[in-house]
Coordinates of C-alpha atoms and ligand atoms in Angstrom, one line a residue:
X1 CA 128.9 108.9 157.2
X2 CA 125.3 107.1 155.7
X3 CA 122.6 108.0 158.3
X4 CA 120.0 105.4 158.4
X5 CA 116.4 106.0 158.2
X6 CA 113.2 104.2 158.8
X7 CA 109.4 105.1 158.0
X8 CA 108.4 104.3 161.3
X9 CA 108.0 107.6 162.4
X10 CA 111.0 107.3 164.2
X11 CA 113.3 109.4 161.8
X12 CA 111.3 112.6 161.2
X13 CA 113.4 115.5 160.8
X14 CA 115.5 113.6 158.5
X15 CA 113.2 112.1 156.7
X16 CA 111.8 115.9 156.0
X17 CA 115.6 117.1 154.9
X18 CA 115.7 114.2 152.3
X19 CA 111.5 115.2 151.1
X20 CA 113.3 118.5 150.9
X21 CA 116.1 117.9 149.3
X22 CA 114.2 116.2 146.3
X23 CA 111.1 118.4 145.9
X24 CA 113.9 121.5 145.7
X25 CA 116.3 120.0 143.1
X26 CA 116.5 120.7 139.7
X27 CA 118.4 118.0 138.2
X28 CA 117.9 115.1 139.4
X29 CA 119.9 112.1 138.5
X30 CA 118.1 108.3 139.5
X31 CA 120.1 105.2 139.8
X32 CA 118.6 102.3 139.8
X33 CA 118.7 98.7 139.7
X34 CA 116.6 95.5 139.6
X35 CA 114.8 96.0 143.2
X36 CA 112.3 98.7 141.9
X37 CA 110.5 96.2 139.7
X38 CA 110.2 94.0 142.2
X39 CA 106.9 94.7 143.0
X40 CA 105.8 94.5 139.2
X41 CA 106.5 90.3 139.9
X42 CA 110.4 90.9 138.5
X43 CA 112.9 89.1 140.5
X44 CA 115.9 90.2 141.2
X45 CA 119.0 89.0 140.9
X46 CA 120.9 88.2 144.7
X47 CA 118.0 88.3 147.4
X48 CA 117.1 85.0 149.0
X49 CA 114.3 84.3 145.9
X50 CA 116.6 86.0 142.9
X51 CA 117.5 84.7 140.3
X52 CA 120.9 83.9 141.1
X53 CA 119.5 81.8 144.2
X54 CA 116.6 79.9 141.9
X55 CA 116.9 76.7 142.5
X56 CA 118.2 75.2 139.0
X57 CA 119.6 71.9 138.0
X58 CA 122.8 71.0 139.0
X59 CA 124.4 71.8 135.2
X60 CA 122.8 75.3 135.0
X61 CA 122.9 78.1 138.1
X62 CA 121.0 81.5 137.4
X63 CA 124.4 83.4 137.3
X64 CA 125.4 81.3 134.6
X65 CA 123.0 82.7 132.4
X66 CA 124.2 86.4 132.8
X67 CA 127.8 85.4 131.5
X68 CA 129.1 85.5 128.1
X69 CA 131.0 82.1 128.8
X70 CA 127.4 80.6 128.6
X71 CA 127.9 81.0 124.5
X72 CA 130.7 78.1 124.7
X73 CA 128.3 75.4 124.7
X74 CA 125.2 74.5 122.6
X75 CA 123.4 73.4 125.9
X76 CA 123.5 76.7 127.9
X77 CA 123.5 78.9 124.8
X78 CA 119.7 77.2 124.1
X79 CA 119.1 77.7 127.3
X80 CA 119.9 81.2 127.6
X81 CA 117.9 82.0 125.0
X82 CA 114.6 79.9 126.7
X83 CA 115.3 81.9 129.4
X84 CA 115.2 85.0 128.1
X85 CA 112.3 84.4 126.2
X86 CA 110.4 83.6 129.1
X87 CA 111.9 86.7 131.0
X88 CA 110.8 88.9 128.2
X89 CA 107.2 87.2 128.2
X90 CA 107.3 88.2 131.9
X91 CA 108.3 91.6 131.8
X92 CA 105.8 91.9 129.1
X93 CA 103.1 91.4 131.4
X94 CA 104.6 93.3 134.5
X95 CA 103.1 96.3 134.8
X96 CA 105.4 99.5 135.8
X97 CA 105.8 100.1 139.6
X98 CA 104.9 103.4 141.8
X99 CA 108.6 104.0 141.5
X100 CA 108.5 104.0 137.6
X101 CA 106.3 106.6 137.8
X102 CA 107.9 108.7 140.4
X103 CA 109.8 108.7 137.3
X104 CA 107.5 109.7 135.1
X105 CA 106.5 112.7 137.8
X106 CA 110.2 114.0 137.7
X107 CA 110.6 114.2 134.2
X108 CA 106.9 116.3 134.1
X109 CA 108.4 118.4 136.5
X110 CA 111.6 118.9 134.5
X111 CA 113.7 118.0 137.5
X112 CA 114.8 114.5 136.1
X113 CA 118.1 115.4 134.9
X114 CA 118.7 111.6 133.8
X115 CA 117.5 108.1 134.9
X116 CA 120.4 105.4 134.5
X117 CA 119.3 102.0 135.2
X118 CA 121.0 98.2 135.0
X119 CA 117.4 96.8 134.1
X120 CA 116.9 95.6 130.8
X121 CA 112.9 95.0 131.7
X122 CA 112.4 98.2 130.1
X123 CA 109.3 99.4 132.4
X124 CA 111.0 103.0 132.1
X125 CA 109.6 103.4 128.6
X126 CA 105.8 102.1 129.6
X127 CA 105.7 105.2 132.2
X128 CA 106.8 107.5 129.0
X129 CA 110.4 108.1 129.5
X130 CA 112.6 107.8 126.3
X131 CA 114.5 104.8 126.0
X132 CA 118.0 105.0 125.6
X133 CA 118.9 105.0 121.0
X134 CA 121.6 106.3 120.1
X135 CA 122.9 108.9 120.5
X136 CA 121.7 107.8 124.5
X137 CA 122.7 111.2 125.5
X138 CA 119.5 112.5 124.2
X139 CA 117.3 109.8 126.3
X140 CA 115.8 110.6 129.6
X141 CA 117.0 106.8 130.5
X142 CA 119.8 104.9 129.9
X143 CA 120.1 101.1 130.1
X144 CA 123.4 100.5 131.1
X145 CA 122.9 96.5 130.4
X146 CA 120.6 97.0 127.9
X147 CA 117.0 95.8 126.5
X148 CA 115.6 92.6 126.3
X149 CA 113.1 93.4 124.1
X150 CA 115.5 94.0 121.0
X151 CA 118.0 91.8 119.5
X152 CA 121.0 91.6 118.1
X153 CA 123.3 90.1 115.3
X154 CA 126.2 88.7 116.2
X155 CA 127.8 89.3 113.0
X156 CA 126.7 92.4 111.7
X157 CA 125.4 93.9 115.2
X158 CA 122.1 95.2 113.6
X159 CA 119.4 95.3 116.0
X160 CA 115.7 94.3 115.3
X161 CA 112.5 94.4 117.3
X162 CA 110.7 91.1 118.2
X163 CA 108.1 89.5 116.4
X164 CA 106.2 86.8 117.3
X165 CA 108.6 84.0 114.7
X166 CA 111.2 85.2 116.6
X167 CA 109.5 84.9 120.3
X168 CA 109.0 81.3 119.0
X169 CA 112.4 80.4 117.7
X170 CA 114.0 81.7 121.2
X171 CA 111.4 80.2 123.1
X172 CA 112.5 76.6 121.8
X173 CA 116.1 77.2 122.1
X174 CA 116.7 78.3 118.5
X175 CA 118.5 81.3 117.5
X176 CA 116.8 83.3 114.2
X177 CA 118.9 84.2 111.4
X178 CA 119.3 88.0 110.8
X179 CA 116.7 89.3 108.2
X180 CA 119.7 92.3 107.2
X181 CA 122.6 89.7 106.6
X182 CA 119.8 86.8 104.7
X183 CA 119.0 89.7 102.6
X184 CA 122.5 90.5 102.1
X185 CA 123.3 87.0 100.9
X186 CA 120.3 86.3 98.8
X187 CA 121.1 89.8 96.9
X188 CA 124.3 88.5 96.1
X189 CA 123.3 85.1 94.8
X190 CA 121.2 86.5 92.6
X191 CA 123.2 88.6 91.3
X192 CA 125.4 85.5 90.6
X193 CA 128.4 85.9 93.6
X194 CA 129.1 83.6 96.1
X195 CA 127.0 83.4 99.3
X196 CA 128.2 85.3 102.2
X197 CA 127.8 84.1 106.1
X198 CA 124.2 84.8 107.6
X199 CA 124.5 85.6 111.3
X200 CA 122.0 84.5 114.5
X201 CA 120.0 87.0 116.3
X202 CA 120.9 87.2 120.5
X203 CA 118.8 89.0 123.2
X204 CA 120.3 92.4 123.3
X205 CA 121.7 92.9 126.6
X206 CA 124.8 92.9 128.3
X207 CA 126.3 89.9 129.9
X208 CA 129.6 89.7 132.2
X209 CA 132.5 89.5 130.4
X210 CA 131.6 91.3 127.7
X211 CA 131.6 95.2 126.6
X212 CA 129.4 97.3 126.5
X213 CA 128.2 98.5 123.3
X214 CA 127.8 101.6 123.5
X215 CA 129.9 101.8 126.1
X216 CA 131.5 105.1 124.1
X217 CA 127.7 106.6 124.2
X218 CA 126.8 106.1 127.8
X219 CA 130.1 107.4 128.7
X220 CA 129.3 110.5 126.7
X221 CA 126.0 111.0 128.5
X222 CA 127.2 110.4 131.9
X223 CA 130.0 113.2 131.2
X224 CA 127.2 115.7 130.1
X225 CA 124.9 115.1 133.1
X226 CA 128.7 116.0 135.5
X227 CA 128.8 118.8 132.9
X228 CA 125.6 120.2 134.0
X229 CA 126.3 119.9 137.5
X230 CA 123.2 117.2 139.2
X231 CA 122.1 118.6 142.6
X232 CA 120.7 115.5 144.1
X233 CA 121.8 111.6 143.5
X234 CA 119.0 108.7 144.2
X235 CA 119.8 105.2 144.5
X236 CA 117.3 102.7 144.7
X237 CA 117.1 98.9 144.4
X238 CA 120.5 97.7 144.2
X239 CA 123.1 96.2 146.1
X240 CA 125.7 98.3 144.3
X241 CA 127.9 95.2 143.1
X242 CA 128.7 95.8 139.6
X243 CA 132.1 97.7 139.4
X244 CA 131.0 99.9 136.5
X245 CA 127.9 101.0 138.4
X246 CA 129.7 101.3 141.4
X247 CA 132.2 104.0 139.6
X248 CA 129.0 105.9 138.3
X249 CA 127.5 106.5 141.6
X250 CA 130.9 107.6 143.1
X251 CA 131.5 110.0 140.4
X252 CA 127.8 111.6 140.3
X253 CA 127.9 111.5 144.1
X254 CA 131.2 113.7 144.1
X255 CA 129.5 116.5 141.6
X256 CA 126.3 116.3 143.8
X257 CA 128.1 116.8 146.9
X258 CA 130.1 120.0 145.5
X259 CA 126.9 121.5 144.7
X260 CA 125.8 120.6 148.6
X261 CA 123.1 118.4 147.4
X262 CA 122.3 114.7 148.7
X263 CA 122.9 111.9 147.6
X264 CA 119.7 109.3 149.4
X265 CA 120.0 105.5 148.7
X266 CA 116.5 103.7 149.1
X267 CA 117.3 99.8 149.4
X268 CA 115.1 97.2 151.1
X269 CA 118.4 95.9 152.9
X270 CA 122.1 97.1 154.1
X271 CA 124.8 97.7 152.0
X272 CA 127.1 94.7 152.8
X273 CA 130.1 96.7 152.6
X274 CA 131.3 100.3 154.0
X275 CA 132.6 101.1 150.9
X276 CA 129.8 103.8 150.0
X277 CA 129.4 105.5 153.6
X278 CA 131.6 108.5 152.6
X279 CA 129.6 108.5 149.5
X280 CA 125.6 108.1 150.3
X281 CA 124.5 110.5 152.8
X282 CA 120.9 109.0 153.8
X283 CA 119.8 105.4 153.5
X284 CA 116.6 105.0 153.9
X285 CA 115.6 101.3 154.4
X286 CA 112.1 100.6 152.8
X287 CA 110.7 99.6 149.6
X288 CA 111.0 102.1 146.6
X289 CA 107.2 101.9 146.2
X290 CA 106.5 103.1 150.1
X291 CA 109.3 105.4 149.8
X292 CA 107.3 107.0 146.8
X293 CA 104.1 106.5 148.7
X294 CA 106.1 108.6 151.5
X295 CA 107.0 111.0 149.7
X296 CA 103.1 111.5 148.3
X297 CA 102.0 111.6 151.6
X298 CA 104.5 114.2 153.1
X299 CA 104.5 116.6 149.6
X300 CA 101.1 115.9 147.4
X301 CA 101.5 118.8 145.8
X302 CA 104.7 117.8 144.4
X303 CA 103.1 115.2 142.5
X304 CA 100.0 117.2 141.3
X305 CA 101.3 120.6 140.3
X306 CA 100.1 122.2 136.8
X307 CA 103.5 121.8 135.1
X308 CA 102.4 117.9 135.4
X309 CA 99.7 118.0 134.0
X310 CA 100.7 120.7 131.1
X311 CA 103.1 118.7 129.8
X312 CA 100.7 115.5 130.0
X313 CA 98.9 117.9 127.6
X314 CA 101.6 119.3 125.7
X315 CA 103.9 115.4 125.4
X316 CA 100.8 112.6 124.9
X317 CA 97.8 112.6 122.7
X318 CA 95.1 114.6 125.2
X319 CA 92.2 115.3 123.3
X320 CA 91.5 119.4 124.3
X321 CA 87.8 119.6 124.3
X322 CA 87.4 123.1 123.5
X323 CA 88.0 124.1 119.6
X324 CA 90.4 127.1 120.1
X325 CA 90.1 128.1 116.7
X326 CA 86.2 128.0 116.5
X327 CA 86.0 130.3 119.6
X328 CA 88.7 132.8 117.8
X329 CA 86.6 133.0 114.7
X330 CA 83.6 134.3 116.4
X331 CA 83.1 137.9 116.3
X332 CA 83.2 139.7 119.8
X333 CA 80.2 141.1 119.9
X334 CA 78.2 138.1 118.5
X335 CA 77.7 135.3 121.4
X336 CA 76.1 131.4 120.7
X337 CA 73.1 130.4 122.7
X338 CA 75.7 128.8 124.9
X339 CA 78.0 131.4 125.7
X340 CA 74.9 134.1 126.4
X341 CA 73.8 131.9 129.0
X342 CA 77.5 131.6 130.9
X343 CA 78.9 133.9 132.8
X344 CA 80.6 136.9 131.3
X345 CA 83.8 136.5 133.0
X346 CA 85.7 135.1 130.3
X347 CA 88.1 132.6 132.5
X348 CA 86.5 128.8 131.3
X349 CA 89.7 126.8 130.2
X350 CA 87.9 123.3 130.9
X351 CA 91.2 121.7 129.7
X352 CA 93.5 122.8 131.2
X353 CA 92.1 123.7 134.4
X354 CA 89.9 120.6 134.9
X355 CA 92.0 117.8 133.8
X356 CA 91.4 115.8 136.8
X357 CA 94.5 113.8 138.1
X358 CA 92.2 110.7 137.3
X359 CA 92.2 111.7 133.5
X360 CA 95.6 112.0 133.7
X361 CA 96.3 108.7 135.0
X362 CA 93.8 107.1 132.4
X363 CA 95.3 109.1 129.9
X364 CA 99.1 107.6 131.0
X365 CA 97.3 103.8 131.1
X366 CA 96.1 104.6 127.4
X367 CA 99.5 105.1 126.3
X368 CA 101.1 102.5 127.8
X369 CA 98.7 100.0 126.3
X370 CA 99.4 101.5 123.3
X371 CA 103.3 101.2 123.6
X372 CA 102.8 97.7 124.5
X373 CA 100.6 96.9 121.8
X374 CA 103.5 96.2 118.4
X375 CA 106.1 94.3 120.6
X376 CA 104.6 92.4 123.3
X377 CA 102.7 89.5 121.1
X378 CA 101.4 86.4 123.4
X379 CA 103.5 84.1 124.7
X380 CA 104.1 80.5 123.5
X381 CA 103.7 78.9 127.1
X382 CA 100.4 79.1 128.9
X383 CA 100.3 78.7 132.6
X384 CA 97.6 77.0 134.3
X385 CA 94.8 78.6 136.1
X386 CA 96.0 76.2 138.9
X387 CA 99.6 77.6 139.1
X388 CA 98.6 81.2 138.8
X389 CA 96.4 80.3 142.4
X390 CA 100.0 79.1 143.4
X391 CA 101.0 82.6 143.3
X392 CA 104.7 81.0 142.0
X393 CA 107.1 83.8 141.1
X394 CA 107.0 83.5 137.2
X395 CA 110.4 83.7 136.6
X396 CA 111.4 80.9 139.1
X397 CA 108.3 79.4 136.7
X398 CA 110.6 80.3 133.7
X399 CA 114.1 79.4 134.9
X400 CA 112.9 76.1 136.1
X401 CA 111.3 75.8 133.2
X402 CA 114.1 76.5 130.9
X403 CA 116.4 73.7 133.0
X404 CA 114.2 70.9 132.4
X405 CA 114.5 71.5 128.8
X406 CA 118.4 71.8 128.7
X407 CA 118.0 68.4 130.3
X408 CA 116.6 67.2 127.3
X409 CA 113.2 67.4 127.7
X410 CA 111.0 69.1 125.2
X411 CA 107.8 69.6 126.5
X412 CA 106.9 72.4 129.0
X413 CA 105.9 72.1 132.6
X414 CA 105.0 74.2 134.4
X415 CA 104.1 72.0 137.3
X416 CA 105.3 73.5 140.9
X417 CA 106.9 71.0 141.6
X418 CA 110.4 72.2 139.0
X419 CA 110.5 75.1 141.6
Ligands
OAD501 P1 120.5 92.8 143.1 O1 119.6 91.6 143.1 O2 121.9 92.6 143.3 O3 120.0 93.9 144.2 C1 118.7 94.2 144.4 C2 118.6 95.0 145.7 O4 117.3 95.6 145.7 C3 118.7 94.2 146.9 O5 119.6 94.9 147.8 C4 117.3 94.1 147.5 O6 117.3 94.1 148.9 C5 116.7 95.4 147.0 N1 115.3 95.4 146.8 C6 114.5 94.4 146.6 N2 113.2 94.8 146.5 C7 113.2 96.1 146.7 C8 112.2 97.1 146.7 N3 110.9 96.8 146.5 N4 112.6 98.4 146.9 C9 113.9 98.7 147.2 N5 114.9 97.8 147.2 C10 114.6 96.5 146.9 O7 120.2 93.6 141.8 P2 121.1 94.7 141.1 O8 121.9 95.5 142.1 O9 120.2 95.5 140.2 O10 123.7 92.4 135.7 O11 122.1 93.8 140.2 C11 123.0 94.5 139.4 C12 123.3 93.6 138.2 O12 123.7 92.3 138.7 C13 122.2 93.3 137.3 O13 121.9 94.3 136.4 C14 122.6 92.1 136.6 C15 123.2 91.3 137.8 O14 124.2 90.5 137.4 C16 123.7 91.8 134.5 O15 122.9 91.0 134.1 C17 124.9 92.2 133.6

């Protein structure tokens, strides 16, 4: 049976068996979904302001644009891609949450045995966690319906990176052609054969009614992590509706709960069903972020322990400000100016024992400007000084904005009003 818990102070002692239960395990398996990038201005999908309740034109409903049947019409294919344009434009510029680097702080730790997430935002990657290529069972995260920033052929299923001609074509409604088939074709006119068919490029995830991929891959991952026997299970940020993610949890949550570890679901609101109340042992009703910020508060030192900040050292470009080699060459006897005047005791290691968690965290902010910098060009639409003050969620900005040009209009407003 779930037992519900509350930061209010209220739920103490098992608020401290769930802090426990996380800072002892060793393999740690997160499942998330589209609530824990929330707070980084991503909407999700079924809460009052998600994006399937966006307010849309009649011909066009949010959901609709998550569903392969969307391809059966030239209308809702353009606007599909719009949208995701725009939702790739706004992902770009969402910064990763407290929650995304909890992340980051279990896989330092080495007690992150796996992230599996139905987000195709991607934010995993800014906080340094390896995206899922193939083979995924080598990635510390795996998109189960995958990335928006890649696409896809539809005929020959290569996948490319965006660039900024492509951002543009999308953004108007237009599919690209694919660079790999093109080339194919022009290489064999030239060589005087007949043209062959040059497929379109699509956003790269995965929409209902259609498979999965890598569906073989994921599959393969998920039976190594039961393999290697998880000893805790966290859910956050979903309302555990999609039947293959449903499955997941129920089969992670069984190998958990043979090795006595918990399985701790942190969701903003109630499950609407019972059907996971044998399955999740602790609910606790919050945010992810205060969750995090919980946890931070009740076990600091589990987020600033050396092993963190070694393999900060170790895993991203931290510059060590001591010249090992210099200091080997120097005879033992002989001492510089410098070293006469210290202390004899020999124990200085200013990098590693000094690398403030401040460095660290400017250190992490380095790196994720530099991931963002090939991929993420500027966007094609601008919004207004005037609607930023509006403090509009940008996606309802985008989806609204997408509708008014499947109605036929070709000029983008971003006026409140289409809200
Ligand atoms: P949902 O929109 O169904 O659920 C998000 C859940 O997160 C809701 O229960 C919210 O109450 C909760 N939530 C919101 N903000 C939160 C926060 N800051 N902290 C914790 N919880 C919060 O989204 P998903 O369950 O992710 O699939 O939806 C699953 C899939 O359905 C999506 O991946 C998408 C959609 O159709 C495809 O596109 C294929």
């Amino acid at each position: 049976m779930t037992v519900k818990l509350q930061l209010d102070g209220k739920s103490t002692k098992h608020l401290s068996t769930v802090t426990d239960a996380i800072v002892r395990a060793k393999k740690i398996l997160f499942l998330s979904g589209a609530g824990i990038s929330c707070s980084a201005g991503i909407p999700d999908f079924r809460s009052m302001n998600g994006l399937y309740n966006t307010p849309t034109s009649d011909r066009i409903k949010g959901k609709d644009l998550f569903d392969v049947s969307l391809f059966n019409n030239a209308a809702t294919t353009a606007a599909f891609y719009q949208f995701m344009a725009l939702l790739r434009t706004s992902t770009c510029d969402a910064r990763p949450t407290p929650t995304h680097r909890f992340l980051r702080t279990l896989k330092d730790r080495g007690s992150l045995l796996r992230a599996y997430t139905q987000n195709i935002d991607g934010l995993e990657a800014r906080v340094g966690l390896n995206l899922a290529t193939l083979p995924l069972a080598k990635s510390d995260t795996v998109q189960l319906h995958g990335d928006i920033h890649k696409l896809k052929c539809f005929l020959c299923s290569e996948t490319f990176e965006y660039n900024p001609s492509f951002q543009t074509m999308l953004s108007t409604g237009e599919a690209p052609d694919c660079p790999s088939c093109a080339d194919k074709c022009a290489m064999r006119i030239a060589a005087g054969r007949r043209p062959v068919a040059i497929g379109t490029l699509r956003p790269d995830i995965v929409l209902y009614g259609e498979q999965h991929p890598a569906g073989d891959s994921i599959a393969e991952a998920c039976a190594m992590d039961l393999k290697k026997r998880p000893d805790c299970l966290i859910i956050a940020g979903t309302t555990l509706k999609v039947p293959g993610f449903k499955k997941l949890v129920k089969d992670f949550a069984k190998s958990v709960h043979e090795r006595n570890g918990l399985v701790i679901f942190v969701n903003l609101t109630e499950l609407t069903s019972t059907e996971f109340s044998s399955t999740i042992d602790f609910h606790v009703h919050c945010g992810s972020d205060e969750f995090v910020d919980h946890l931070k508060s009740a076990r600091p030192t589990f987020f600033t322990k050396q092993t963190t900040l070694d393999s900060a050292l170790r895993s991203k470009k931290v510059v060590n400000p001591i010249p090992k080699i210099a200091a080997k060459k120097q005879p033992m006897t002989l001492k510089t100016e410098r070293q006469s005047q210290e202390s004899p005791t020999k124990k200085r290691c200013p990098a590693r024992r000094t690398l403030s968690e401040q460095t660290l965290q400017s250190n992490i902010k380095l790196e994720e400007i530099e991931i963002k910098k090939p991929g993420f060009e500027s966007t094609v639409q601008e919004i207004s000084p005037d609607e930023n003050k509006e403090n509009l969620n940008p996606l309802k900005r985008c989806l609204s904005a997408v509708v008014a040009d499947a109605n036929g209009r070709r000029t983008r407003s971003w006026t409140p009003e289409l809200c």
